[in-house]
XYZ file of C-alpha atoms in Angstrom:
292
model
C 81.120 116.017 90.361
C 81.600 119.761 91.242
C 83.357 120.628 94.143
C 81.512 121.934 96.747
C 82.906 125.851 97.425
C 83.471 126.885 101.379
C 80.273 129.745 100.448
C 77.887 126.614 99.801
C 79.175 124.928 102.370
C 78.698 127.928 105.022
C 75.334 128.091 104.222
C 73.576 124.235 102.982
C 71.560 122.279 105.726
C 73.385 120.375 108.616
C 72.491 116.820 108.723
C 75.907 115.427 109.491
C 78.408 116.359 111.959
C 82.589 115.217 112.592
C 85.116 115.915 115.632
C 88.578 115.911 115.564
C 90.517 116.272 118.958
C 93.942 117.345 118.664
C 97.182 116.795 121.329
C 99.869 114.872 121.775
C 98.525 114.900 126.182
C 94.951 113.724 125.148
C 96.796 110.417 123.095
C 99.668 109.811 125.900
C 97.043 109.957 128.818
C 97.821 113.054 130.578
C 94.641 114.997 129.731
C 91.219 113.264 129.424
C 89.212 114.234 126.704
C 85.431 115.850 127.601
C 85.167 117.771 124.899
C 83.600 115.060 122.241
C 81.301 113.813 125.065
C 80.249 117.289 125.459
C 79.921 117.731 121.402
C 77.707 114.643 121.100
C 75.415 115.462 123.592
C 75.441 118.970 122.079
C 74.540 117.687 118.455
C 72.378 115.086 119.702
C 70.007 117.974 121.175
C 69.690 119.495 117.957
C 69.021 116.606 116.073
C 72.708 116.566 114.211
C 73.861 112.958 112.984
C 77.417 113.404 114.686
C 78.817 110.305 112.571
C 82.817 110.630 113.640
C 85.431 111.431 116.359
C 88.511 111.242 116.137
C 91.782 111.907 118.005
C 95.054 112.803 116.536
C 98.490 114.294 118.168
C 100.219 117.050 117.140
C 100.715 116.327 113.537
C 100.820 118.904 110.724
C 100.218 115.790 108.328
C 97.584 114.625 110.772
C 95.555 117.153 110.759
C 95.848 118.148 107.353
C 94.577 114.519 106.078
C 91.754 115.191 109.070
C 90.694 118.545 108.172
C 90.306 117.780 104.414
C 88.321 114.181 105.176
C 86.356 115.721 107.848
C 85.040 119.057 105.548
C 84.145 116.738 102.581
C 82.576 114.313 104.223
C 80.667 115.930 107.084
C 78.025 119.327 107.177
C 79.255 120.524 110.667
C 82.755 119.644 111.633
C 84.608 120.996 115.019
C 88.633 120.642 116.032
C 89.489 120.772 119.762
C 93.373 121.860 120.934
C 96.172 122.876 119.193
C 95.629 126.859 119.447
C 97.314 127.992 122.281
C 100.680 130.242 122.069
C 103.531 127.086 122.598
C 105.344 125.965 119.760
C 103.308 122.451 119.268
C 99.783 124.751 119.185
C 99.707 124.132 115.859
C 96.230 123.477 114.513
C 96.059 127.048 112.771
C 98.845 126.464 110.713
C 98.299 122.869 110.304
C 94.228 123.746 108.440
C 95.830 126.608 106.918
C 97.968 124.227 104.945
C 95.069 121.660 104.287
C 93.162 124.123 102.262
C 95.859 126.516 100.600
C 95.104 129.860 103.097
C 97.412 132.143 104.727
C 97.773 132.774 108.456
C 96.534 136.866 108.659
C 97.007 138.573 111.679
C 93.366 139.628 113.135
C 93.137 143.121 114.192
C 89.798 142.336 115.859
C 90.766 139.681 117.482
C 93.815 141.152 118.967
C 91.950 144.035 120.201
C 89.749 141.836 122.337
C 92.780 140.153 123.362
C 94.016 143.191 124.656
C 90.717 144.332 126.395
C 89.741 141.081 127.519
C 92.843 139.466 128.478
C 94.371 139.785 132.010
C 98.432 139.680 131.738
C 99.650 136.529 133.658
C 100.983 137.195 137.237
C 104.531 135.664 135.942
C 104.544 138.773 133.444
C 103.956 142.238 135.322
C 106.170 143.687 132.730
C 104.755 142.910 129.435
C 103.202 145.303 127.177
C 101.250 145.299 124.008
C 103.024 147.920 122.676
C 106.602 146.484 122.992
C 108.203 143.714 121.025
C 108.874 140.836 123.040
C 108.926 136.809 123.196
C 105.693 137.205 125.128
C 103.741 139.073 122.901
C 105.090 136.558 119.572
C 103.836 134.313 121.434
C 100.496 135.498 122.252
C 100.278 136.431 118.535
C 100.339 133.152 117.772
C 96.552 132.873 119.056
C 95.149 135.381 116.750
C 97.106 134.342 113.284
C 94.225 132.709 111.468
C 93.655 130.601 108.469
C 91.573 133.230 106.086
C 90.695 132.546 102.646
C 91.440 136.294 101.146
C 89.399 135.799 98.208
C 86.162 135.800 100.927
C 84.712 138.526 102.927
C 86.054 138.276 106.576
C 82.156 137.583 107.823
C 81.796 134.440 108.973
C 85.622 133.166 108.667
C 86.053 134.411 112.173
C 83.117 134.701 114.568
C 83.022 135.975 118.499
C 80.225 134.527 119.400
C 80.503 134.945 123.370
C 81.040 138.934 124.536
C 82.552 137.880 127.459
C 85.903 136.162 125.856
C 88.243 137.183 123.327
C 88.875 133.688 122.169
C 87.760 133.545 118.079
C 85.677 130.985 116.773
C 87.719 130.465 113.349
C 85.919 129.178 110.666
C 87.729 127.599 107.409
C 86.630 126.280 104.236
C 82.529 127.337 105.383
C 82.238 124.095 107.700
C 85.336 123.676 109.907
C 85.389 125.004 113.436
C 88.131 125.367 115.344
C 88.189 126.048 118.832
C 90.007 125.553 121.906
C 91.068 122.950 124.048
C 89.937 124.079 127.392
C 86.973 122.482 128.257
C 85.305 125.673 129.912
C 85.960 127.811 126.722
C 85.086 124.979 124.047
C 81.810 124.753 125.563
C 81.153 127.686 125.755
C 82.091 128.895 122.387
C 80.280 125.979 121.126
C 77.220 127.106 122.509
C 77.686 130.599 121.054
C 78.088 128.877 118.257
C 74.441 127.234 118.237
C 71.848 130.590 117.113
C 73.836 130.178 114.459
C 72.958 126.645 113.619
C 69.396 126.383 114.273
C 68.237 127.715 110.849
C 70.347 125.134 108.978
C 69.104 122.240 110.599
C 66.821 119.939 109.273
C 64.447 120.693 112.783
C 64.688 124.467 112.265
C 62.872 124.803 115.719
C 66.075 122.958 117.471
C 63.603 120.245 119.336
C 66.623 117.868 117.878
C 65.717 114.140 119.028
C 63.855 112.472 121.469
C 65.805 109.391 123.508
C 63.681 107.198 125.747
C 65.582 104.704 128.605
C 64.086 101.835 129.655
C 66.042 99.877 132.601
C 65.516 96.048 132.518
C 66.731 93.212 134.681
C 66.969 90.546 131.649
C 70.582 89.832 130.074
C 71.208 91.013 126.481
C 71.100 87.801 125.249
C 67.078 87.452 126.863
C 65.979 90.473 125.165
C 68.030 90.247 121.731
C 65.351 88.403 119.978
C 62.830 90.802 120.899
C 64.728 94.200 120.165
C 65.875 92.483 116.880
C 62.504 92.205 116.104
C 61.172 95.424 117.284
C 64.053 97.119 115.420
C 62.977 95.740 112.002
C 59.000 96.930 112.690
C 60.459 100.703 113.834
C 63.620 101.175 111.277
C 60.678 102.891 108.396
C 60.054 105.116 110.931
C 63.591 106.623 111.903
C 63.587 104.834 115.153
C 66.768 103.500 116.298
C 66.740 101.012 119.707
C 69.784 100.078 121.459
C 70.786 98.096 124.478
C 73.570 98.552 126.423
C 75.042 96.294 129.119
C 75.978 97.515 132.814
C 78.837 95.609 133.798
C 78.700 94.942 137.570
C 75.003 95.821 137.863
C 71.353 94.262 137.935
C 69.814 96.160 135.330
C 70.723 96.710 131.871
C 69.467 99.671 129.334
C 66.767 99.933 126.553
C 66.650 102.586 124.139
C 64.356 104.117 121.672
C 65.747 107.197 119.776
C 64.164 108.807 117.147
C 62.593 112.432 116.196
C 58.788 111.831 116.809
C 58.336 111.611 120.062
C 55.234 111.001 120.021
C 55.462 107.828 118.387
C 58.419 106.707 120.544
C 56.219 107.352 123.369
C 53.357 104.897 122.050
C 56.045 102.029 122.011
C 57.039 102.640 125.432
C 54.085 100.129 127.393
C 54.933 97.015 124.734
C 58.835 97.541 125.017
C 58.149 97.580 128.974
C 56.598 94.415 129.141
C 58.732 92.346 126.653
C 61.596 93.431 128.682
C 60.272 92.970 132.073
C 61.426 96.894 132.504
C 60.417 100.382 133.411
C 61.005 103.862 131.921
C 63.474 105.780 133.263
C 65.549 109.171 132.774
C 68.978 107.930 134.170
C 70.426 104.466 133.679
C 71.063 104.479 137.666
C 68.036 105.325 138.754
C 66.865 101.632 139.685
C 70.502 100.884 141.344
C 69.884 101.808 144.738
C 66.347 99.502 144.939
C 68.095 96.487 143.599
C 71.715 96.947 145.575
C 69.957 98.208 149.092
C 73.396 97.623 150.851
C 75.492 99.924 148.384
């Protein structure tokens, strides 16, 4: 089989999408990781598959095995952490190596910096223009992974006016952006007009996800939804149900792209489950626990 070259990949339809969360404090407990809850709600709005998350430390062998899995096996694949200007930020380097690149200096990119960045209160000294620890340092943000045999377009993208952060993009389907919950989300947002016209749902209505709260046990219902699953499956309808440990009620769901038909299932699943449509999983709670 041919390979697949970073131009196709940059450009085919996005039916799949892959995570990988990088750092050593997200793995020993010191930071909690949002960012993949924030992806999956983000790909399930636009109707991506996101099939795989995964989180790694500080590795260079790590995230070189990641980066290559993750590109072959996945349309749309982001990395979260490991770009900042310390000496384990080392997720630039780190994809570099996975796929052969250099790490090139972007002039762009440090311009913004410059523009965009406000010096640190701990550093009223430091200066652009002079060499210094500090400014190494900060130059370590804006070395990327660039395939030289490519035009620059789409390799590095600033897809938000107000930051100077990059949104580096290497072998046509790997994203890297930053830890910092504020910026990944936003950059991944920026990220999204983009996205749209690769999708399989080039309007971006994504998929539909219907809740249905019931009092019955898992074990009541199982038969049912096991049943109901088989008649729905042909047409790419999915139903779950989810227990709610400590609670009354547990959770239905339908998820699929016509919502229309998920809608017409809605009255039967009600009554086999004893349960009632609902748009959070809480929203019952406070009727059944009147004391809480």
């Amino acid at each position: 089989m041919t390979p697949v070259t970073a131009e196709e990949k940059s450009k085919r339809m996005i039916h799949t999408a892959g995570c990988i969360i990088i750092g050593d404090e997200v793995l020993g407990g010191k930071t909690v990781d949002t960012n993949s809850a924030y992806l999956a709600k983000f790909c399930f709005k636009l109707g991506m598959n996101l099939k795989r998350i995964e989180v790694i430390g500080d590795d260079e062998g790590e995230i070189v095995e990641a980066a290559r899995r993750m590109s072959d096996n996945y349309d749309f694949v982001v990395t979260s952490g490991g770009i900042g200007p310390t000496h384990d930020d080392i997720t630039y380097q780190s994809v570099a190596k996975a796929f052969e690149l250099k790490l090139v200096e972007h002039q762009e990119a440090l311009d913004r910096m410059k523009k965009l960045s406000k010096p640190h209160p701990s550093q009223p000294n430091f200066s652009y223009d002079v060499p210094s620890p500090a400014l190494e340092a900060k130059k370590r943000m804006i070395r990327l992974p660039m395939d030289t045999s490519r035009d620059d377009e789409g390799q590095v993208l600033f897809v938000d006016e107000s930051l100077w952060v990059p949104v580096s993009v290497v072998n046509g389907n790997i994203h890297i952006l930053p830890g910092v919950p504020r910026l990944f989300e936003k950059l991944l947002e920026g990220l999204k007009p983009g996205l749209v016209p690769r999708l399989t749902d080039p309007e971006g209505k994504g998929v539909y996800r219907i809740l249905i709260s019931t009092p019955m046990a898992e074990s009541a219902v199982a038969t049912y939804l096991t049943e109901l699953a088989g008649e729905v499956e042909s047409k790419g309808v999915k139903v779950g149900s989810y227990p709610r440990w400590g609670r009354k009620r547990n959770s239905v769901t339908l998820v699929g792209r016509d919502e229309d038909y998920l809608l017409s299932l809605v009255e039967e699943v009600e009554k086999n489950v004893q349960g009632k449509r609902v748009e959070r999983e809480d929203e019952m709670d406070q009727s059944d626990d009147p004391d809480e």
